[in-house]
mmCIF file of C-alpha atoms and ligand atoms in Angstrom:
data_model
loop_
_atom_site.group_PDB
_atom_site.id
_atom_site.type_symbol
_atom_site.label_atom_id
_atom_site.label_comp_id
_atom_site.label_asym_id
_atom_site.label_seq_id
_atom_site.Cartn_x
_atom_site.Cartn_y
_atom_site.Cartn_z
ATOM 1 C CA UNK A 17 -139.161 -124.429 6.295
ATOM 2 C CA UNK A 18 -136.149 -124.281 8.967
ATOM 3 C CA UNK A 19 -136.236 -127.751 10.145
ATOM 4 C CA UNK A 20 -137.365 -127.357 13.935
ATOM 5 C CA UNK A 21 -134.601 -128.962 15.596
ATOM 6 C CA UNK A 22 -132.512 -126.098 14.402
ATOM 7 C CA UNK A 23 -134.621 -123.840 15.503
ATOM 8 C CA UNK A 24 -135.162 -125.083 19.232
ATOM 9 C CA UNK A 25 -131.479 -124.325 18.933
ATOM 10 C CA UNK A 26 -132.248 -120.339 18.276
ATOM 11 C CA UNK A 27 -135.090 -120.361 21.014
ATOM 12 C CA UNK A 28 -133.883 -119.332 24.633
ATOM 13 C CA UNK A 29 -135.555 -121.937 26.725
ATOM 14 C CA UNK A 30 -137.249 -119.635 29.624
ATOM 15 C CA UNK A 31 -135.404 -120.124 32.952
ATOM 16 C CA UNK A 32 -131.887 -120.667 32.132
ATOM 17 C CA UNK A 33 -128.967 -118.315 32.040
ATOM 18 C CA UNK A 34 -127.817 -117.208 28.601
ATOM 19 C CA UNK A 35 -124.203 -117.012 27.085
ATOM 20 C CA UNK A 36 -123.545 -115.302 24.169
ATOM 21 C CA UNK A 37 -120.775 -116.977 23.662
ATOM 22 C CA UNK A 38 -122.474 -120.706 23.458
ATOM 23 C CA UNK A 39 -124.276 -119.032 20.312
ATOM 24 C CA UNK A 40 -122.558 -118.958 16.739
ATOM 25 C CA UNK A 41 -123.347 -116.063 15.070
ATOM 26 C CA UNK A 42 -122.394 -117.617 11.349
ATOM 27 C CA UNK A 43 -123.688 -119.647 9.590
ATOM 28 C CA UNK A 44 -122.811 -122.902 10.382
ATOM 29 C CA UNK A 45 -124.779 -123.581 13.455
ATOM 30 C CA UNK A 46 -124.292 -127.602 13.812
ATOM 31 C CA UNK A 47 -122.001 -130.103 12.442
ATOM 32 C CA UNK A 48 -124.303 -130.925 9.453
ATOM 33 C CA UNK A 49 -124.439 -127.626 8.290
ATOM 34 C CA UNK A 50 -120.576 -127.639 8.689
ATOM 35 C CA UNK A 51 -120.308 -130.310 6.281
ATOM 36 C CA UNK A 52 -122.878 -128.915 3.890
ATOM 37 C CA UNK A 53 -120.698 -126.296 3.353
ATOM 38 C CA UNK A 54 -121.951 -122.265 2.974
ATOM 39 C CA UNK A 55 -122.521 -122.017 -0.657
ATOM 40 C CA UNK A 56 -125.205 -124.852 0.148
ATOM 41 C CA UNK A 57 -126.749 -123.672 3.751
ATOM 42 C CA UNK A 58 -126.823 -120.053 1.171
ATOM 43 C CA UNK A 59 -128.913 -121.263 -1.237
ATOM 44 C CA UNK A 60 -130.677 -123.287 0.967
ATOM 45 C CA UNK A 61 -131.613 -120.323 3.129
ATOM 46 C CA UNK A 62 -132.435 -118.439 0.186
ATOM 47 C CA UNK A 63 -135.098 -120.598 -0.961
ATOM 48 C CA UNK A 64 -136.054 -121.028 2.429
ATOM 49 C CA UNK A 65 -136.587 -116.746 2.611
ATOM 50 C CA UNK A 66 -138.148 -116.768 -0.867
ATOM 51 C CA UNK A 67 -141.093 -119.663 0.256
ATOM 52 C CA UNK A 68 -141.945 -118.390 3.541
ATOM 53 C CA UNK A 69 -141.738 -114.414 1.824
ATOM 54 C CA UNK A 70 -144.517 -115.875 -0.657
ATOM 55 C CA UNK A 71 -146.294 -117.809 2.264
ATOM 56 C CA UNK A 72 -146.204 -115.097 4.864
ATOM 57 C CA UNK A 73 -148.087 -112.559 2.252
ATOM 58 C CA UNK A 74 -151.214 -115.257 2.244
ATOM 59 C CA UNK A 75 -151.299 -115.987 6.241
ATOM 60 C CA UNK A 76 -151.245 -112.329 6.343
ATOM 61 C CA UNK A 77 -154.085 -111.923 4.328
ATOM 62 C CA UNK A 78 -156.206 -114.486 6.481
ATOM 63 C CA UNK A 79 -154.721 -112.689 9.592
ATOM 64 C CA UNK A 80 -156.578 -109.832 8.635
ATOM 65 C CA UNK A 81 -159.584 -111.391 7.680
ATOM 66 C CA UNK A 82 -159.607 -113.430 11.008
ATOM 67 C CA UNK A 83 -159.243 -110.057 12.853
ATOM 68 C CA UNK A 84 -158.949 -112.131 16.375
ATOM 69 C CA UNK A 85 -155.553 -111.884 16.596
ATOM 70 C CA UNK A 86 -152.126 -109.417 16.579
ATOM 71 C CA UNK A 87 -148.590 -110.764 15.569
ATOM 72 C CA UNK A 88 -145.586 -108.100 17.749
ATOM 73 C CA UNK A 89 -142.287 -108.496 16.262
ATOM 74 C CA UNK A 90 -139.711 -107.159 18.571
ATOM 75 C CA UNK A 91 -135.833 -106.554 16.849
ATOM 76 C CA UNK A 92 -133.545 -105.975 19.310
ATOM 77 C CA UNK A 93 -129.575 -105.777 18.252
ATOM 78 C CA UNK A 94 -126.075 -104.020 18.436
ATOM 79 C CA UNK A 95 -125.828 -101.553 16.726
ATOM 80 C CA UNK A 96 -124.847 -102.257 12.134
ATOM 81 C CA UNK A 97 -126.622 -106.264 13.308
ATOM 82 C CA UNK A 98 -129.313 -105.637 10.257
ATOM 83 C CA UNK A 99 -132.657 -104.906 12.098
ATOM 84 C CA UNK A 100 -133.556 -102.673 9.170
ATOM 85 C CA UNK A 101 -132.519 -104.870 6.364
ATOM 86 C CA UNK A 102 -134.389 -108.054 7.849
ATOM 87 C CA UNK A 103 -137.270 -106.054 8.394
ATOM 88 C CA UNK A 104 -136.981 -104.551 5.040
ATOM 89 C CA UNK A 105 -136.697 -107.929 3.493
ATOM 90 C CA UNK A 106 -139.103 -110.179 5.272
ATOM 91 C CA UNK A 107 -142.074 -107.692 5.051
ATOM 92 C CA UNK A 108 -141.333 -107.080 1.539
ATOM 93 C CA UNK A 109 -144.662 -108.869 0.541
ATOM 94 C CA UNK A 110 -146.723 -108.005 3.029
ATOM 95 C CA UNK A 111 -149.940 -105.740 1.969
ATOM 96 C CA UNK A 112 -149.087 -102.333 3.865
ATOM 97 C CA UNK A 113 -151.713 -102.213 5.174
ATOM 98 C CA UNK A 114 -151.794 -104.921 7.199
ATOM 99 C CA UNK A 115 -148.376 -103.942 8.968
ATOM 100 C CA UNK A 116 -146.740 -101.319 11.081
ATOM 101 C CA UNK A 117 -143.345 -100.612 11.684
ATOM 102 C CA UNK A 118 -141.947 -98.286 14.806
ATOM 103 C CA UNK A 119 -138.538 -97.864 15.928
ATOM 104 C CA UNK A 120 -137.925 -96.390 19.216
ATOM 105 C CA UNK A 121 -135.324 -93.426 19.872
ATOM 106 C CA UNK A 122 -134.356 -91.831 22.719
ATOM 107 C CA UNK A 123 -137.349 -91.162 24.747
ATOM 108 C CA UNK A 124 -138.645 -87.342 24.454
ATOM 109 C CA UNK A 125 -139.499 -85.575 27.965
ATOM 110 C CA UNK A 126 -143.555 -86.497 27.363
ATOM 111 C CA UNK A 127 -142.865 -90.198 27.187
ATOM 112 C CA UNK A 128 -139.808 -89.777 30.194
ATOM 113 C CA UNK A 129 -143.090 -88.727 32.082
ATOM 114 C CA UNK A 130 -145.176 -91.439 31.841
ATOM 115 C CA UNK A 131 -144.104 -95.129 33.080
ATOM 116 C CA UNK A 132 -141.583 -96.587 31.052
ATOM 117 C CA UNK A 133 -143.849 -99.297 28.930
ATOM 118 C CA UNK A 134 -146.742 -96.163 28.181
ATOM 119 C CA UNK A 135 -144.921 -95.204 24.969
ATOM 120 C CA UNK A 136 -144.561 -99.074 23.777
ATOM 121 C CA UNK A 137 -148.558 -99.539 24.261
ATOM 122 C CA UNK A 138 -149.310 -96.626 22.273
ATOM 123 C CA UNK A 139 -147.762 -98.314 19.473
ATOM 124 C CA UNK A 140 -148.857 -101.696 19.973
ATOM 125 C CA UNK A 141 -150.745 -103.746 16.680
ATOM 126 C CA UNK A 142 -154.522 -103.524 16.428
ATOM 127 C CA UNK A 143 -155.818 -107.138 15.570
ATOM 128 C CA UNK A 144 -155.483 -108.432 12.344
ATOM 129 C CA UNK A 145 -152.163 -106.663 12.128
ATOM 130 C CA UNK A 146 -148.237 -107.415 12.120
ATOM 131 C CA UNK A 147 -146.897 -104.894 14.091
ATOM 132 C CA UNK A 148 -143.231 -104.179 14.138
ATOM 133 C CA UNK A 149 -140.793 -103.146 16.734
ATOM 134 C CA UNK A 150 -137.103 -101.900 15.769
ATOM 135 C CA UNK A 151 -136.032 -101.309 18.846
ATOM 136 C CA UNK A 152 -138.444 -101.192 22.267
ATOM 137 C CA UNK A 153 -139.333 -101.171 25.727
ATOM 138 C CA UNK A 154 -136.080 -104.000 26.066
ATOM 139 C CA UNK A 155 -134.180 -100.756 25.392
ATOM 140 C CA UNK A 156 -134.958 -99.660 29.018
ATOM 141 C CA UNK A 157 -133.327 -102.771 30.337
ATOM 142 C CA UNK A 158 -130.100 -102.250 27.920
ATOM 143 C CA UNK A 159 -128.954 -99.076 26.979
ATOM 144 C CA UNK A 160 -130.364 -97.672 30.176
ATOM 145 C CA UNK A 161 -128.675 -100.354 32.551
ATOM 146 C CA UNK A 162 -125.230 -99.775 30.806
ATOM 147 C CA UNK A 163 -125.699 -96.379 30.870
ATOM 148 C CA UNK A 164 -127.672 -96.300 34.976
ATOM 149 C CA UNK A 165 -127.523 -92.438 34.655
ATOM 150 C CA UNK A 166 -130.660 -92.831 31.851
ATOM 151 C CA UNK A 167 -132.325 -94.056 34.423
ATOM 152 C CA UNK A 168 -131.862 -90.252 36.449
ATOM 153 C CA UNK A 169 -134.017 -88.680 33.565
ATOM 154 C CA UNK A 170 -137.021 -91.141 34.181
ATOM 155 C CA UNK A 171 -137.528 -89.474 37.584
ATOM 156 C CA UNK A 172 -138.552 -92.196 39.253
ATOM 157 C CA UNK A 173 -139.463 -92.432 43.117
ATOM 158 C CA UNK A 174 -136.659 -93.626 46.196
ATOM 159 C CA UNK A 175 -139.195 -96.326 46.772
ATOM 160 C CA UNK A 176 -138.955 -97.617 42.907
ATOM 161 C CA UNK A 177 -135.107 -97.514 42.760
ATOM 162 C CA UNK A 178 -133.955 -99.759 44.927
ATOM 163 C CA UNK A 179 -131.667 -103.031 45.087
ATOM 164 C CA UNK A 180 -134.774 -104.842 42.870
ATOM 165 C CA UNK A 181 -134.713 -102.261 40.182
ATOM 166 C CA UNK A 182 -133.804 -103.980 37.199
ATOM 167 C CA UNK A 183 -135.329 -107.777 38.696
ATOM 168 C CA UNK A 184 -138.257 -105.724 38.597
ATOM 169 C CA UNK A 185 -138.465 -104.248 35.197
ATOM 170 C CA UNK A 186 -138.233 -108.173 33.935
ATOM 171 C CA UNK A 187 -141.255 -109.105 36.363
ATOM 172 C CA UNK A 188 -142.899 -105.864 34.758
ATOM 173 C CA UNK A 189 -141.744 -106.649 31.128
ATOM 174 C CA UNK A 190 -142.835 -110.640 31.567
ATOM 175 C CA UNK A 191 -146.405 -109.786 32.503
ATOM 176 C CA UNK A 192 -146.916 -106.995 30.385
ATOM 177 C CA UNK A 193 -146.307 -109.296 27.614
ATOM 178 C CA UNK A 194 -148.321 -112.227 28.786
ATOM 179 C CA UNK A 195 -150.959 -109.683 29.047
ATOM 180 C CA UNK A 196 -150.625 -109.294 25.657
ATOM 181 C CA UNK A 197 -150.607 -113.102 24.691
ATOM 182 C CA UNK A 198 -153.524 -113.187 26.689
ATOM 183 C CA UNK A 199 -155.303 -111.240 25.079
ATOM 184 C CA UNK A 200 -154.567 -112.718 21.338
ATOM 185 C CA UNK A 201 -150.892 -111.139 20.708
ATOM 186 C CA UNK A 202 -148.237 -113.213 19.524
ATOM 187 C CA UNK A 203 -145.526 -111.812 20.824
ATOM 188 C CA UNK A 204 -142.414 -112.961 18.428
ATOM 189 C CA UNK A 205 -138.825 -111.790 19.988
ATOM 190 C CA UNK A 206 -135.566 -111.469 17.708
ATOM 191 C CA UNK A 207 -132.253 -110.574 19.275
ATOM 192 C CA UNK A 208 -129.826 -110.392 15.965
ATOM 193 C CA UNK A 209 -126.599 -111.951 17.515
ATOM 194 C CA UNK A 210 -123.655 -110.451 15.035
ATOM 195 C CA UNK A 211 -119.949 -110.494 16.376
ATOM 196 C CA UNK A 212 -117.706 -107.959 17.372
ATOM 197 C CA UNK A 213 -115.845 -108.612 14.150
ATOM 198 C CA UNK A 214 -118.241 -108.132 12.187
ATOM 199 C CA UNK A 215 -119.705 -105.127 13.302
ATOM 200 C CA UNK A 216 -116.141 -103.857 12.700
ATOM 201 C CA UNK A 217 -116.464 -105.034 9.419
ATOM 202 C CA UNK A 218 -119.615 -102.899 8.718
ATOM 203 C CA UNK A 219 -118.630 -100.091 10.501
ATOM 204 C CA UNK A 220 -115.980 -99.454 7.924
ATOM 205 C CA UNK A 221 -117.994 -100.333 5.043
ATOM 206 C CA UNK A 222 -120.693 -97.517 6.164
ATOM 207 C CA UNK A 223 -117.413 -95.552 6.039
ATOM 208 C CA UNK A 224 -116.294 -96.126 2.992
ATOM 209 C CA UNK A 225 -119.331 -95.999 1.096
ATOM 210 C CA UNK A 226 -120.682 -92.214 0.425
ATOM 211 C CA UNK A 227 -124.614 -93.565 0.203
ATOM 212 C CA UNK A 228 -123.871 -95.219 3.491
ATOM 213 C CA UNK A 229 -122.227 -92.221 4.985
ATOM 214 C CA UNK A 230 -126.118 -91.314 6.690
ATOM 215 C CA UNK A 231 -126.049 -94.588 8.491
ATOM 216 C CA UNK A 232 -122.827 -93.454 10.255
ATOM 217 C CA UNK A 233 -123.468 -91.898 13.857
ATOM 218 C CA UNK A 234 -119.582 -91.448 16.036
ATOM 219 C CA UNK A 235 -122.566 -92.263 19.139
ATOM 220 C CA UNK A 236 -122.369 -95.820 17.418
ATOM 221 C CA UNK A 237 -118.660 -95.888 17.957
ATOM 222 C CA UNK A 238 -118.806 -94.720 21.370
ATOM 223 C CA UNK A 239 -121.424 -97.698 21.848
ATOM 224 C CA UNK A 240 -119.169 -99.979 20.724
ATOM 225 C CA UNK A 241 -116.789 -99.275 23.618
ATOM 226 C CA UNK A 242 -119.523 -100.206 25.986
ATOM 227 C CA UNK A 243 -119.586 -103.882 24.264
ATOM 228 C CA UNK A 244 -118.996 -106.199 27.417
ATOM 229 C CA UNK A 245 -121.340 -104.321 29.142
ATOM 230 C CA UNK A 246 -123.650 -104.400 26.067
ATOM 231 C CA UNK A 247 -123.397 -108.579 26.164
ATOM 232 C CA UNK A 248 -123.784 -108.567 29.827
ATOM 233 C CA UNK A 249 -126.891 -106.456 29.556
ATOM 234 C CA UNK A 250 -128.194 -108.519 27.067
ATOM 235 C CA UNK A 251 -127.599 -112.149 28.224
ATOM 236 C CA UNK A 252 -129.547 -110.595 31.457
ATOM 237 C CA UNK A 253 -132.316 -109.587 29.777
ATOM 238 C CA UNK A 254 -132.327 -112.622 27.626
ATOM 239 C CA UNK A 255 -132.349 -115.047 30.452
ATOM 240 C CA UNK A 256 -134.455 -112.810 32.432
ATOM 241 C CA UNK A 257 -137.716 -112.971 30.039
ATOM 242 C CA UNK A 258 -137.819 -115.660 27.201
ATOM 243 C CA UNK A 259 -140.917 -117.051 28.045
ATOM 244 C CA UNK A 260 -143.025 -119.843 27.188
ATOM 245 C CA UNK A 261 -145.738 -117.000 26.480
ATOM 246 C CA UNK A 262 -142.971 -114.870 24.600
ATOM 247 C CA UNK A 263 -139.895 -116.817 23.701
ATOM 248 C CA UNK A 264 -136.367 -114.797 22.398
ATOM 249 C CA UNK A 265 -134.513 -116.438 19.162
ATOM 250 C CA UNK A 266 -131.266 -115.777 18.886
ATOM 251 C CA UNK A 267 -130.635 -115.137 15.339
ATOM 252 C CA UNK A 268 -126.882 -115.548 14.096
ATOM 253 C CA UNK A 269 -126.612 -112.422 12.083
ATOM 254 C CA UNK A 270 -122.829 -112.388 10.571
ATOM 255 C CA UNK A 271 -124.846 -113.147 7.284
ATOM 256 C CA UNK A 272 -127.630 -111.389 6.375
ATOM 257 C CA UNK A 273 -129.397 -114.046 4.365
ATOM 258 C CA UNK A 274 -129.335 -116.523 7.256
ATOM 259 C CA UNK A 275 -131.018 -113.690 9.807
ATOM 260 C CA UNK A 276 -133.633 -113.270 7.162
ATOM 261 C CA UNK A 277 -134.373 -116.840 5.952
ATOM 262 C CA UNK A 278 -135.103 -117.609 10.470
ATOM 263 C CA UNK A 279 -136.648 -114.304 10.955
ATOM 264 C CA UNK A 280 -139.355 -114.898 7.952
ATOM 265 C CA UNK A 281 -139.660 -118.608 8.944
ATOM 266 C CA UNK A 282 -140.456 -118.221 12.489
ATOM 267 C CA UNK A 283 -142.938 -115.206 12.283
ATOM 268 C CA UNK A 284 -144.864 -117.520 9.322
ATOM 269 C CA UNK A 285 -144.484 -120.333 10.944
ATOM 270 C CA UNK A 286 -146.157 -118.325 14.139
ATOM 271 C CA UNK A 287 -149.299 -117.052 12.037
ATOM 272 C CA UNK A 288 -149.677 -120.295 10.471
ATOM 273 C CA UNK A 289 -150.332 -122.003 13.811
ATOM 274 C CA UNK A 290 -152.912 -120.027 14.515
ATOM 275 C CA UNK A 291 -156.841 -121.110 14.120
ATOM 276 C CA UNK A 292 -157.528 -118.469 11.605
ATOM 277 C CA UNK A 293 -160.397 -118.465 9.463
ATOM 278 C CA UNK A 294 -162.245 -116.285 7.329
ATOM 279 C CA UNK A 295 -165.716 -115.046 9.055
ATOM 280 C CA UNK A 296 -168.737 -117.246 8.761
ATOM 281 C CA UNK A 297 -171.693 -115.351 7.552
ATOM 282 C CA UNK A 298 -174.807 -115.952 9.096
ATOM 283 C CA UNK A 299 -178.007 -116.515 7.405
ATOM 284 C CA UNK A 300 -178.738 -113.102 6.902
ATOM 285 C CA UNK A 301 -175.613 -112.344 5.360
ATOM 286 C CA UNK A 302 -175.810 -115.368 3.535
ATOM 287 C CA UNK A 303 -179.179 -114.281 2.151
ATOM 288 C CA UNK A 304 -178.104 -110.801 1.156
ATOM 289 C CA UNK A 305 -175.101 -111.939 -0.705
ATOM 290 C CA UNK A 306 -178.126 -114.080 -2.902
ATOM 291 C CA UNK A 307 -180.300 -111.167 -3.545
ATOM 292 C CA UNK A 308 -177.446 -108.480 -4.627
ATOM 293 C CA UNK A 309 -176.097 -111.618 -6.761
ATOM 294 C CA UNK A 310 -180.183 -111.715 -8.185
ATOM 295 C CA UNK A 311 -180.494 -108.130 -8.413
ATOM 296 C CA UNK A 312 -177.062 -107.509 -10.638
ATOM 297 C CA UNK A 313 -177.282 -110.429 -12.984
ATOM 298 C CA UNK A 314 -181.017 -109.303 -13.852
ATOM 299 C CA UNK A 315 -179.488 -105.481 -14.341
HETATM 300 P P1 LIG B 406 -131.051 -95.814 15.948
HETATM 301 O O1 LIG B 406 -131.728 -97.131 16.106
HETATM 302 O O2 LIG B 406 -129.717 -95.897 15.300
HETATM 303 O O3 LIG B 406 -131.934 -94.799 15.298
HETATM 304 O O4 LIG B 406 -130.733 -95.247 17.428
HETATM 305 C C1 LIG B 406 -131.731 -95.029 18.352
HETATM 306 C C2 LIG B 406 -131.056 -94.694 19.683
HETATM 307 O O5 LIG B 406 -132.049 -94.483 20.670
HETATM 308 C C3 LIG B 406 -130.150 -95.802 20.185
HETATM 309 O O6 LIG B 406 -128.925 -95.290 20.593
HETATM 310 C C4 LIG B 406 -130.926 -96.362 21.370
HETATM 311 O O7 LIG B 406 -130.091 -96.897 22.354
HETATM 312 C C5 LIG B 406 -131.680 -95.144 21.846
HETATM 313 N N1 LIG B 406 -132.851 -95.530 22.630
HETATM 314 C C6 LIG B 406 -133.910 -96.261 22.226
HETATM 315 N N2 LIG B 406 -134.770 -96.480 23.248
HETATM 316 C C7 LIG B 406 -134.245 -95.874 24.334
HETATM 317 C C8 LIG B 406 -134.639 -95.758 25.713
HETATM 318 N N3 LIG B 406 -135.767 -96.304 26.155
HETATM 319 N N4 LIG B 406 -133.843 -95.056 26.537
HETATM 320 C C9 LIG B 406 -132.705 -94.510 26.089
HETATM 321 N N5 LIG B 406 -132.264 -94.589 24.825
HETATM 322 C C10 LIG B 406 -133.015 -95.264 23.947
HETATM 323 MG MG1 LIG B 407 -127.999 -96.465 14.565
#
């Protein structure tokens, strides 16, 4: 297990203003782990992955037994940050059928006409399940407020546009989600913090790699231009809504095994705090199990 003083250091404490730039997106995220050096913090993160990846397939399990409660894991990133690969990775061991991934595109003209959470809900996890977000509804409070003319296609009313526009969609975003919390979702938030360099960096490996060619899109390029406006965006949206309902971790992600090792450790962690238990029977039950046991072993 991440040792939690390192993780309060990941969680945005709700109510204070965010700066990207107070968050290290390598690997060495306080002195100590400085000295340990990054072979050690690698391995160490490794094992880390590898217990809570064995640990997370049982709490699943008991998740779905329990059936009280959902688990919403929200990935939000720049674009080459290693959504996919975490999520990949840490649901390796899940049983499939306890888990559902969607990732969010550009919305198509049915969902443009409907309010901006409605496709988001659609998608949300039924209890018992870990339901996974690669991308979502925080996309309507990035990409659309760096690019404001997205927000032209939503055809909204005079009356909804005004000065409080994007104040609003945070009000709207908060208590959607403690709605959700409310009603027995834990809502887990991951914002995969990887640095301009680096994205560089795996921007021209996608290039020079023919099985990574697919990954490749020149819109990803042109994103990149809009980076300050990207971080801006972001450390808005962070400080506007981590929550004490629905907190945001800030996940360094200039290595992928560190991103994984918090990502898997925080959502067991989050399951494992849970009161879960497997259904009681009641008498009845208990009293059918005793005759079908009867009936068989006299077969
Ligand atoms: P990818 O994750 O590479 O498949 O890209 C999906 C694209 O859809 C990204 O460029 C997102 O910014 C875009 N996208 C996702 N949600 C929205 C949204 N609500 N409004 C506009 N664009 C979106
Ligand atoms: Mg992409």
């Amino acid at each position: 297990m991440i040792r939690d003083d390192i993780l309060a250091l990941l969680r945005v404490p709700p109510e204070t203003k965010v700066r990207l730039k107070d968050y290290d997106s390598g690997w060495a995220q306080t002195e100590e782990m400085k000295e340990l050096g990054k072979d050690v913090i690698k391995d160490r993160a490794q094992e880390i992955l590898a217990e809570n990846l064995a640990d997370l397939a049982a709490v699943q399990e008991l998740l779905y037994a329990d059936n009280r409660y959902a688990v919403l894991m929200v990935f939000q990133a720049m674009d080459a940050a290693g959504k996919d690969g975490a999520i990949k990775h840490v649901m390796s061991g899940v049983n499939p059928q306890g888990c559902q991934v969607f990732s969010f595109k550009k919305p198509s003209d049915e969902e443009l006409d409907h309010n901006f959470l409605w496709r988001y809900m659609k998608a949300l996890p039924e209890r018992g399940r870990i339901g996974i977000f690669n991308r979502s509804y925080y996309e309507d409070v990035l990409v659309v407020k760096v690019h404001p003319e997205l927000v032209e296609r939503q055809r909204l009313t005079e009356d909804d546009q005004g000065k409080k526009f994007w104040k609003r969609r945070y009000e709207d975003i908060n208590a959607f989600e403690r709605h959700l919390v409310r009603n027995g979702t834990v809502v887990l938030k991951f914002f995969l913090h990887v640095s301009k360099e680096e994205q560089r960096r795996r921007f021209l490996e996608r290039l020079e790699r023919p099985e990574k060619h697919w990954k490749f899109s020149t819109a990803d390029l042109h994103e990149r231009g809009f980076w300050k406006e990207y971080v801006k965006a972001y450390e808005d949206a962070l400080s506007a809504t981590s929550t004490k309902w629905a907190p945001w971790y800030i996940v360094p992600a200039d290595h992928k095994w560190i991103t994984r090792a918090v990502v898997a450790d925080v959502v067991t962690s989050a399951i494992r705090g849970l009161d879960l238990k497997y259904p009681e029977l009641n008498e009845e039950q208990v009293q059918a199990i005793n005759a079908a046991r009867e009936q068989l072993n006299q077969e």
